Amino acid sequence: MSLLENVLDVLKERGYLEQATHEDEIRELLGKESVTFYIGFDPTADSLHVGHFLQVMVMMHMQRAGHRPIAIIGGGTAMVGDPSGRSDMRQMLTMEQIDHNAASFKKQLSRFIDFGEGKALMVNNADWLLNLNYIEFLRNVGRHFSVNRMLSAECFKSRMAAESGLSFLEFNYMLMQSYDFLELYRRYNCKLQFGGNDQWSNIINGVDLIRRADGGSAYGMTFKLLVTSEGKKMGKTQSGAVWLDPAKTSPYDFYQYWRNIDDPDVENCLALLTFLPMDEVRRLGALKDQAINEAKEVLAFEVTKLVHGEAEALKAREAAQAVFAGAGISDNMPTTLIEAGQLDAGIDAATLLVETGLCASKGEARRLIQQNGVTLWDAPIQSFDQVISSKDLKDGSMILKKGKKTYHKVQAK
RNA sequence: GGAGGGAUUCCCGAGUUGGCCAAAGGGGGCAGACUGUAAAUCUGCUGGCACUGCCUUCGAAGGUUCGAAUCCUUCUCCCUCCA
């Protein structure tokens, strides 16, 4: 545990903090003992995404400061579905999906958090939620909740106003999550719950429940959601979320996502998503105009390194630099292998673009070519039926470029 | 359970006196110009294909018609009011 600095102040300085139930008490607590805290992850997809990663960063900071994280996989709560921050009801997941997703989460979290002897815990709230007895639960937990108060919570208010309404199922989510906190408090002396700011009402209700049911002291804090300077949710691309699973978002694409971040967001991302010292973060964030590209490269490299490891980060950086700096060929850039025979015979450009995944359809390829959006070795492809063959290979590869930023290598197989 | 209203292309949302509807407009996305692998701005594109044509799409299935997103029937789901 750092004697010089309280983790709370570290988290605050780096810009994670949004709200806290009792800031001073939490600081005191974190300063004097190793505190068990928890963050929940609802397994609604089969991979964590960068939004989750922000939470994971907090856990890592905490663990480094000597505290004990509990990662809750919301196998039970996912059965209900969190209405917070949602304009409509979540799609219901089957048990099998949830189990599958929970297993993936577990694997990914283990990369970031040390779950070795007593250093951290991972539990699935399905373990206690699924076996609850309805009447018993209502009598023990339900009686501590005032519907009047619940309805005034922001997360319900918006849904009450929306025409899609709020189902009774979702209305219970808050009780489930509050009960989780109580359960962890009892089992592991967990006194602190963290979450994204959209979790605020769920968290304070858990804190209240512990006080009412057991007379215990527990606290909660929420962290900023990853948003751009314009307030849009970050980590979303046209093709969906930016995933931590390399099979869903390749390390190269992951690197490029951060490399292309908006100028005003660079400093914030460096502080939140890397462990670089704040002096360095501020120096990089202060860079102007072209110079800020240096900061973006550092950001992309550091985040990729944390998520995919140094080897993958080096590869991604090498590929990006080769491609953007000198239009060179890199072993690590996105590549498609085409049958040698097919290449020898020649393929029309539109088909090749579809084969490489650069375009979703031939129509799209056709339009793109008409708009001068595709180049082969930096020469615009003239027409969609231009034949591309092994004659265009140089040293066994050719470089296609879609737009200004998407490079793709084609090789014969 | 009763009475009304609705379901449109990635999203929002026009269109419902039947043809001029692959379907307005906006958002998003992609591309071009300008740049710094940034933002902003301007321009073009934005269902598929064998692309001056054909095919599949307007909740689902049938029907009327030369012709239906538009009319009729049944079904599914959603919303509002009443209980």
Coordinates of C-alpha atoms (C1' of nucleotides) in Angstrom, one line a residue:
Chain A
M1 CA 0.0 0.0 0.0
S2 CA 1.4 3.4 -1.0
L3 CA 2.2 5.5 2.0
L4 CA 2.8 8.6 0.0
E5 CA -0.4 8.7 -1.9
N6 CA -3.9 7.6 -1.3
V7 CA -5.3 5.6 -4.3
L8 CA -8.4 7.7 -4.1
D9 CA -6.3 10.8 -4.9
V10 CA -4.6 8.9 -7.7
L11 CA -8.0 8.0 -9.2
K12 CA -9.1 11.5 -8.7
E13 CA -6.1 13.0 -10.3
R14 CA -6.3 10.8 -13.3
G15 CA -10.0 11.7 -13.8
Y16 CA -11.8 8.5 -13.1
L17 CA -13.9 9.8 -10.3
E18 CA -17.5 11.0 -10.8
Q19 CA -19.4 10.6 -7.5
A20 CA -18.8 9.2 -4.1
T21 CA -21.1 8.5 -1.3
H22 CA -18.7 9.6 1.4
E23 CA -15.5 10.8 -0.1
D24 CA -13.6 11.5 3.2
E25 CA -14.6 8.3 4.8
I26 CA -13.5 6.3 1.8
R27 CA -10.1 8.1 1.7
E28 CA -9.6 7.3 5.3
L29 CA -10.6 3.7 4.9
L30 CA -8.3 3.2 1.9
G31 CA -5.5 4.8 3.7
K32 CA -5.5 2.6 6.8
E33 CA -6.4 -0.9 5.6
S34 CA -6.6 -3.2 2.7
V35 CA -10.1 -2.8 1.5
T36 CA -12.2 -5.3 -0.4
F37 CA -14.2 -3.7 -3.1
Y38 CA -16.2 -4.9 -6.1
I39 CA -17.2 -4.1 -9.6
G40 CA -19.9 -5.9 -11.5
F41 CA -19.8 -7.0 -15.1
D42 CA -22.9 -8.2 -16.7
P43 CA -22.1 -10.8 -19.3
T44 CA -24.3 -9.5 -22.1
A45 CA -21.7 -10.2 -24.8
D46 CA -19.0 -12.7 -25.3
S47 CA -16.2 -10.3 -24.8
L48 CA -15.4 -7.3 -22.7
H49 CA -15.1 -4.0 -24.5
V50 CA -13.2 -0.8 -23.9
G51 CA -16.0 0.6 -21.6
H52 CA -15.3 -2.4 -19.3
F53 CA -11.6 -1.8 -19.7
L54 CA -12.0 1.5 -17.9
Q55 CA -13.5 -0.3 -14.9
V56 CA -10.7 -2.8 -15.1
M57 CA -8.1 0.0 -15.0
V58 CA -9.6 1.1 -11.7
M59 CA -9.4 -2.4 -10.4
M60 CA -5.7 -2.5 -11.4
H61 CA -5.0 0.8 -9.7
M62 CA -6.7 -0.5 -6.6
Q63 CA -4.9 -3.8 -6.6
R64 CA -1.6 -2.1 -7.0
A65 CA -2.4 0.0 -4.0
G66 CA -2.9 -3.2 -2.0
H67 CA -6.6 -3.5 -2.0
R68 CA -8.6 -6.6 -2.9
P69 CA -10.8 -6.6 -5.9
I70 CA -13.9 -8.7 -6.4
A71 CA -15.0 -9.0 -9.9
I72 CA -18.6 -10.1 -10.0
I73 CA -19.8 -11.7 -13.1
G74 CA -23.5 -10.9 -13.3
G75 CA -24.7 -14.3 -14.3
G76 CA -27.7 -13.8 -12.1
T77 CA -28.4 -10.2 -12.8
A78 CA -28.0 -10.7 -16.6
M79 CA -31.0 -12.9 -16.3
V80 CA -33.0 -9.8 -15.4
G81 CA -31.3 -7.0 -17.4
D82 CA -30.2 -3.6 -16.2
P83 CA -32.5 -0.8 -17.3
S84 CA -30.0 1.9 -16.4
G85 CA -29.1 4.1 -19.3
R86 CA -31.3 2.2 -21.6
S87 CA -34.2 3.6 -23.6
D88 CA -35.6 0.1 -24.1
M89 CA -35.5 -3.3 -22.6
R90 CA -32.5 -5.4 -23.2
Q91 CA -32.8 -8.5 -25.2
M92 CA -33.3 -11.5 -23.0
L93 CA -30.4 -13.8 -23.0
T94 CA -30.6 -17.5 -22.6
M95 CA -28.9 -19.4 -19.7
E96 CA -26.5 -20.9 -22.2
Q97 CA -25.5 -17.5 -23.7
I98 CA -24.9 -16.1 -20.2
D99 CA -22.8 -19.0 -19.1
H100 CA -20.7 -18.8 -22.3
N101 CA -20.3 -15.1 -21.9
A102 CA -19.4 -15.4 -18.2
A103 CA -16.7 -17.8 -19.1
S104 CA -15.2 -15.4 -21.7
F105 CA -15.2 -12.6 -19.2
K106 CA -13.5 -14.6 -16.6
K107 CA -10.7 -15.5 -19.0
Q108 CA -10.2 -11.9 -20.1
L109 CA -10.3 -10.4 -16.6
S110 CA -7.6 -12.8 -15.5
R111 CA -5.2 -11.1 -17.9
F112 CA -5.5 -7.9 -16.0
I113 CA -6.1 -8.8 -12.4
D114 CA -4.0 -11.1 -10.3
F115 CA -6.4 -13.6 -8.9
G116 CA -3.7 -15.4 -7.0
E117 CA -4.1 -16.5 -3.4
G118 CA -6.4 -14.0 -1.7
K119 CA -5.3 -11.1 -3.9
A120 CA -8.6 -10.9 -5.8
L121 CA -11.8 -12.9 -6.2
M122 CA -14.1 -13.6 -9.0
V123 CA -17.6 -14.7 -8.2
N124 CA -20.7 -15.2 -10.1
N125 CA -23.8 -13.7 -8.5
A126 CA -25.8 -16.5 -10.1
D127 CA -24.5 -18.6 -7.2
W128 CA -26.8 -16.8 -4.8
L129 CA -29.4 -15.1 -6.9
L130 CA -30.6 -18.1 -8.7
N131 CA -31.6 -20.0 -5.6
L132 CA -33.4 -17.2 -3.8
N133 CA -36.8 -17.9 -2.5
Y134 CA -39.2 -15.2 -3.6
I135 CA -41.2 -14.7 -0.5
E136 CA -38.2 -14.9 1.7
F137 CA -36.4 -12.4 -0.5
L138 CA -39.3 -10.0 -0.4
R139 CA -39.5 -10.2 3.3
N140 CA -35.8 -9.8 4.0
V141 CA -34.8 -7.4 1.2
G142 CA -37.9 -6.0 -0.4
R143 CA -39.1 -4.5 2.8
H144 CA -36.1 -2.1 2.8
F145 CA -37.0 -0.6 -0.5
S146 CA -39.5 2.2 -0.9
V147 CA -41.1 2.2 -4.3
N148 CA -41.6 5.9 -4.0
R149 CA -37.9 6.4 -3.7
M150 CA -37.1 4.0 -6.4
L151 CA -39.4 5.6 -8.9
S152 CA -37.6 8.9 -8.3
A153 CA -34.3 7.4 -9.4
E154 CA -33.1 8.9 -12.7
C155 CA -32.8 5.6 -14.4
F156 CA -36.4 4.7 -13.9
K157 CA -37.7 8.2 -14.5
S158 CA -36.7 8.2 -18.1
R159 CA -38.2 4.8 -18.7
M160 CA -41.4 5.8 -16.9
A161 CA -41.7 8.7 -19.4
A162 CA -40.8 6.6 -22.5
E163 CA -43.6 4.9 -24.2
S164 CA -41.9 1.5 -24.1
G165 CA -42.2 1.7 -20.3
L166 CA -40.5 -0.4 -17.7
S167 CA -41.2 -4.0 -17.1
F168 CA -41.5 -5.4 -13.6
L169 CA -38.6 -7.7 -14.3
E170 CA -36.3 -4.8 -14.9
F171 CA -37.7 -2.9 -12.0
N172 CA -36.2 -5.6 -9.8
Y173 CA -32.7 -5.2 -11.1
M174 CA -31.9 -2.6 -8.5
L175 CA -32.9 -5.0 -5.7
M176 CA -30.7 -7.7 -7.2
Q177 CA -27.7 -5.5 -7.4
S178 CA -28.3 -4.1 -4.0
Y179 CA -28.6 -7.6 -2.6
D180 CA -25.3 -8.5 -4.3
F181 CA -23.5 -5.9 -2.3
L182 CA -25.1 -7.1 0.9
E183 CA -24.1 -10.6 0.1
L184 CA -20.5 -9.6 -0.6
Y185 CA -20.4 -7.5 2.5
R186 CA -21.5 -10.5 4.5
R187 CA -19.3 -13.1 2.8
Y188 CA -16.1 -11.1 2.2
N189 CA -16.4 -8.0 4.2
C190 CA -16.7 -6.1 1.0
K191 CA -17.2 -2.4 1.9
L192 CA -16.9 -0.6 -1.4
Q193 CA -18.6 -0.8 -4.7
F194 CA -17.5 0.9 -7.9
G195 CA -19.2 1.2 -11.2
G196 CA -19.8 3.5 -14.1
N197 CA -21.8 6.6 -13.4
D198 CA -24.9 4.9 -14.8
Q199 CA -24.7 2.6 -11.8
W200 CA -25.1 5.4 -9.2
S201 CA -28.6 4.6 -8.1
N202 CA -27.9 0.8 -8.0
I203 CA -24.9 1.5 -5.8
I204 CA -26.4 3.9 -3.3
N205 CA -29.3 1.5 -2.9
G206 CA -26.8 -1.3 -2.0
V207 CA -25.1 1.0 0.5
D208 CA -28.5 1.8 2.0
L209 CA -29.5 -1.9 2.1
I210 CA -26.3 -2.8 4.1
R211 CA -27.0 -0.1 6.5
R212 CA -30.7 -1.0 7.0
A213 CA -30.3 -4.8 7.0
D214 CA -27.1 -5.2 8.9
G215 CA -26.4 -1.7 10.3
G216 CA -23.1 -1.9 8.4
S217 CA -21.0 0.9 6.8
A218 CA -20.4 0.5 3.1
Y219 CA -19.6 3.0 0.5
G220 CA -19.8 3.5 -3.2
M221 CA -18.1 5.4 -5.9
T222 CA -18.8 5.9 -9.6
F223 CA -16.5 6.6 -12.4
K224 CA -16.8 8.6 -15.5
L225 CA -18.0 6.7 -18.6
L226 CA -15.6 6.7 -21.5
V227 CA -17.0 9.5 -23.6
T228 CA -15.5 11.8 -26.3
S229 CA -15.2 15.5 -25.7
E230 CA -18.5 15.8 -27.4
G231 CA -20.2 13.6 -24.9
K232 CA -20.6 10.6 -27.3
K233 CA -19.9 7.2 -26.0
M234 CA -16.4 6.1 -26.9
G235 CA -15.4 2.7 -28.1
K236 CA -18.1 2.4 -30.7
T237 CA -17.3 2.1 -34.3
Q238 CA -19.5 1.5 -37.4
S239 CA -18.9 -2.1 -37.0
G240 CA -19.8 -2.2 -33.3
A241 CA -17.9 -1.9 -30.1
V242 CA -14.1 -2.0 -29.8
W243 CA -13.6 -5.4 -28.2
L244 CA -10.8 -6.7 -26.1
D245 CA -11.0 -10.0 -27.7
P246 CA -8.4 -10.1 -30.6
A247 CA -10.7 -12.3 -32.6
K248 CA -13.4 -9.6 -32.6
T249 CA -11.2 -6.6 -32.9
S250 CA -7.7 -7.3 -34.2
P251 CA -4.8 -5.8 -32.3
Y252 CA -4.1 -3.7 -35.5
D253 CA -7.6 -2.3 -35.6
F254 CA -7.5 -1.8 -31.8
Y255 CA -4.2 0.2 -32.2
Q256 CA -5.7 2.2 -35.0
Y257 CA -8.7 3.1 -33.0
W258 CA -6.6 4.9 -30.4
R259 CA -4.2 6.2 -33.0
N260 CA -7.1 8.0 -34.6
I261 CA -8.7 9.4 -31.5
D262 CA -9.8 13.1 -31.6
D263 CA -7.2 15.7 -30.4
P264 CA -9.2 16.9 -27.4
D265 CA -9.6 13.3 -26.1
V266 CA -6.0 12.3 -26.1
E267 CA -5.0 13.5 -22.6
N268 CA -8.1 12.1 -21.0
C269 CA -7.5 8.7 -22.6
L270 CA -3.8 8.7 -21.6
A271 CA -4.8 9.3 -18.0
L272 CA -7.6 6.8 -17.9
L273 CA -6.3 4.0 -20.0
T274 CA -2.5 3.9 -19.4
F275 CA -0.3 3.8 -16.3
L276 CA 2.0 6.6 -17.6
P277 CA 2.9 9.1 -14.9
M278 CA 0.7 12.1 -14.9
D279 CA 3.6 14.4 -15.7
E280 CA 4.1 12.6 -18.9
V281 CA 0.3 12.5 -19.6
R282 CA 0.1 16.2 -19.2
R283 CA 3.2 16.8 -21.4
L284 CA 1.8 14.7 -24.2
G285 CA -1.7 16.1 -23.8
A286 CA -0.4 19.6 -24.2
L287 CA 1.2 19.0 -27.6
K288 CA -0.4 21.0 -30.4
D289 CA -1.1 20.5 -34.0
Q290 CA 1.1 17.9 -35.7
A291 CA 3.1 17.2 -32.6
I292 CA 0.1 15.7 -30.9
N293 CA 0.5 12.7 -33.2
E294 CA 3.3 11.7 -30.9
A295 CA 0.8 11.5 -28.1
K296 CA -1.6 9.5 -30.1
E297 CA 1.1 7.0 -31.0
V298 CA 2.0 6.7 -27.3
L299 CA -1.6 6.2 -26.4
A300 CA -2.2 3.6 -29.0
F301 CA 0.9 1.7 -28.1
E302 CA 0.3 1.8 -24.4
V303 CA -3.3 0.7 -24.5
T304 CA -2.6 -2.0 -27.0
K305 CA 0.2 -3.2 -24.8
L306 CA -2.0 -3.4 -21.8
V307 CA -4.7 -5.3 -23.6
H308 CA -2.9 -7.5 -26.0
G309 CA 0.6 -7.6 -24.6
E310 CA 3.8 -6.0 -25.7
A311 CA 4.5 -8.3 -28.6
E312 CA 1.2 -7.6 -30.3
A313 CA 1.5 -3.9 -29.6
L314 CA 4.9 -3.8 -31.3
K315 CA 3.5 -5.6 -34.3
A316 CA 0.6 -3.3 -34.6
R317 CA 2.8 -0.2 -34.3
E318 CA 5.3 -1.6 -36.8
A319 CA 2.5 -2.3 -39.3
A320 CA 1.0 1.1 -38.9
Q321 CA 4.3 2.9 -39.2
A322 CA 5.4 0.9 -42.3
V323 CA 2.1 1.5 -44.0
F324 CA 1.6 5.2 -43.2
A325 CA 5.1 6.4 -43.2
G326 CA 6.5 4.8 -46.3
A327 CA 3.7 2.8 -47.8
G328 CA 6.0 -0.1 -47.1
I329 CA 5.0 -3.7 -46.6
S330 CA 4.8 -5.1 -43.2
D331 CA 4.3 -8.7 -42.2
N332 CA 1.9 -7.5 -39.6
M333 CA -0.6 -5.6 -41.6
P334 CA -4.0 -7.0 -42.4
T335 CA -3.6 -9.6 -45.1
T336 CA -5.7 -11.8 -47.3
L337 CA -4.4 -14.9 -49.0
I338 CA -5.9 -15.6 -52.4
E339 CA -5.5 -18.9 -54.3
A340 CA -2.5 -18.7 -56.5
G341 CA -4.4 -20.2 -59.4
Q342 CA -7.2 -17.6 -59.0
L343 CA -4.6 -14.8 -59.0
D344 CA -2.8 -16.1 -62.0
A345 CA -6.0 -16.1 -63.9
G346 CA -6.8 -12.6 -62.8
I347 CA -9.6 -11.2 -60.7
D348 CA -11.7 -8.2 -61.3
A349 CA -11.2 -5.4 -58.8
A350 CA -14.7 -5.4 -57.4
T351 CA -14.5 -9.1 -56.6
L352 CA -11.1 -8.8 -55.0
L353 CA -12.3 -6.0 -52.7
V354 CA -15.1 -8.2 -51.6
E355 CA -12.7 -11.2 -51.1
T356 CA -10.5 -9.1 -48.9
G357 CA -13.4 -7.9 -46.8
L358 CA -12.6 -4.3 -47.7
C359 CA -16.1 -4.0 -49.2
A360 CA -19.3 -5.7 -48.1
S361 CA -20.7 -6.1 -51.6
K362 CA -19.7 -5.6 -55.2
G363 CA -22.0 -2.7 -55.4
E364 CA -20.1 -1.0 -52.7
A365 CA -16.8 -1.8 -54.3
R366 CA -18.1 -0.4 -57.6
R367 CA -19.1 2.9 -56.0
L368 CA -15.9 3.1 -54.1
I369 CA -13.9 2.7 -57.3
Q370 CA -16.0 5.2 -59.1
Q371 CA -15.2 7.7 -56.4
N372 CA -11.5 7.0 -56.6
G373 CA -11.5 5.4 -53.2
V374 CA -9.3 2.5 -54.0
T375 CA -5.7 2.3 -55.0
L376 CA -3.4 -0.5 -55.9
W377 CA 0.2 0.4 -55.2
D378 CA -1.0 3.9 -54.8
A379 CA -2.4 4.1 -58.3
P380 CA -6.1 4.6 -58.4
I381 CA -8.1 1.6 -59.7
Q382 CA -9.8 2.9 -62.9
S383 CA -12.8 0.7 -63.1
F384 CA -14.5 -2.0 -61.2
D385 CA -13.7 -4.6 -63.8
Q386 CA -10.0 -3.8 -64.0
V387 CA -8.3 -7.2 -63.9
I388 CA -5.8 -7.7 -61.1
S389 CA -3.5 -10.7 -61.3
S390 CA -0.3 -12.1 -60.1
K391 CA 1.4 -9.6 -62.4
D392 CA 0.6 -7.0 -59.9
L393 CA 2.5 -8.8 -57.1
K394 CA 5.8 -7.4 -56.0
D395 CA 7.9 -9.8 -54.0
G396 CA 4.8 -11.9 -53.6
S397 CA 2.4 -9.2 -52.3
M398 CA 0.4 -6.3 -53.3
I399 CA -0.9 -3.4 -51.3
L400 CA -4.5 -2.3 -51.7
K401 CA -5.6 0.9 -50.0
K402 CA -9.2 1.8 -49.3
G403 CA -9.6 5.5 -48.6
K404 CA -6.7 7.1 -46.9
K405 CA -6.3 4.9 -43.9
T406 CA -7.3 1.3 -44.6
Y407 CA -4.4 -0.7 -46.0
H408 CA -4.6 -4.3 -47.0
K409 CA -2.1 -6.7 -48.2
V410 CA -2.9 -9.5 -50.7
Q411 CA -0.7 -12.5 -51.2
A412 CA -0.9 -15.7 -53.2
K413 CA -1.5 -18.9 -51.3
Chain B
rG1 C1' -60.7 -9.2 -20.7
rG2 C1' -62.8 -4.4 -23.4
rA3 C1' -61.9 0.1 -26.6
rG4 C1' -58.6 2.6 -29.7
rG5 C1' -53.5 3.5 -32.1
rG6 C1' -49.1 1.5 -34.3
rA7 C1' -45.2 -1.9 -36.7
rU8 C1' -41.3 1.4 -43.1
rU9 C1' -34.7 0.5 -45.6
rC10 C1' -28.4 0.7 -40.3
rC11 C1' -31.3 4.4 -36.7
rC12 C1' -35.1 8.2 -36.4
rG13 C1' -38.9 9.3 -39.5
rA14 C1' -42.2 10.8 -44.2
rG15 C1' -45.3 8.1 -47.4
rU16 C1' -51.4 4.6 -46.5
rU17 C1' -57.5 9.0 -52.3
rG18 C1' -53.4 1.7 -55.2
rG19 C1' -49.1 2.9 -60.3
rC20 C1' -44.5 8.8 -60.9
rC21 C1' -41.7 4.1 -54.4
rA22 C1' -35.6 0.8 -53.8
rA23 C1' -39.4 4.5 -51.0
rA24 C1' -38.7 12.1 -48.9
rG25 C1' -35.9 14.3 -45.0
rG26 C1' -32.4 13.9 -41.0
rG27 C1' -28.7 11.0 -38.3
rG28 C1' -25.0 7.6 -38.8
rG29 C1' -21.5 5.4 -42.1
rC30 C1' -18.2 5.3 -46.5
rA31 C1' -15.5 8.1 -50.3
rG32 C1' -13.5 12.8 -52.6
rA33 C1' -11.3 18.0 -51.6
rC34 C1' -8.6 20.4 -47.5
rU35 C1' -5.2 18.2 -43.6
rG36 C1' -1.7 16.0 -39.1
rU37 C1' -3.6 8.5 -39.9
rA38 C1' -7.2 14.9 -35.9
rA39 C1' -11.5 18.2 -35.9
rA40 C1' -14.5 21.5 -38.6
rU41 C1' -16.2 22.5 -43.5
rC42 C1' -17.8 21.6 -48.6
rU43 C1' -19.1 17.6 -52.4
rG44 C1' -20.7 12.7 -53.8
rC45 C1' -22.5 7.9 -52.4
rU46 C1' -25.4 4.9 -49.0
rG47 C1' -30.5 -2.9 -50.6
rG48 C1' -28.4 -6.9 -54.0
rC49 C1' -26.9 -8.5 -58.8
rA50 C1' -25.1 -10.4 -64.8
rC51 C1' -26.4 -2.2 -63.0
rU52 C1' -29.8 2.4 -68.8
rG53 C1' -32.2 -3.9 -67.0
rC54 C1' -33.4 -7.6 -63.3
rC55 C1' -34.1 -9.5 -58.3
rU56 C1' -35.3 -9.0 -52.9
rU57 C1' -37.2 -5.3 -49.2
rC58 C1' -42.0 -1.5 -46.1
rG59 C1' -44.0 -6.9 -38.8
rA60 C1' -45.8 -12.5 -40.8
rA61 C1' -48.9 -15.3 -44.0
rG62 C1' -52.7 -15.3 -47.4
rG63 C1' -56.2 -12.5 -50.8
rU64 C1' -58.2 -8.5 -54.3
rU65 C1' -55.9 -6.2 -58.8
rC66 C1' -53.0 -5.5 -65.1
rG67 C1' -50.3 -3.4 -60.8
rA68 C1' -50.0 -3.0 -53.3
rA69 C1' -45.6 0.0 -48.4
rU70 C1' -50.5 1.7 -49.6
rC71 C1' -57.1 -2.0 -50.1
rC72 C1' -59.2 -6.9 -47.6
rU73 C1' -58.6 -11.3 -44.1
rU74 C1' -56.0 -13.9 -40.4
rC75 C1' -51.8 -13.9 -37.2
rU76 C1' -47.6 -11.9 -34.2
rC77 C1' -45.6 -8.0 -31.4
rC78 C1' -45.8 -3.0 -29.2
rC79 C1' -48.3 1.4 -27.1
rU80 C1' -52.5 4.3 -24.8
rC81 C1' -57.1 4.3 -22.0
rC82 C1' -60.6 1.2 -19.2
rA83 C1' -60.7 -3.4 -15.7

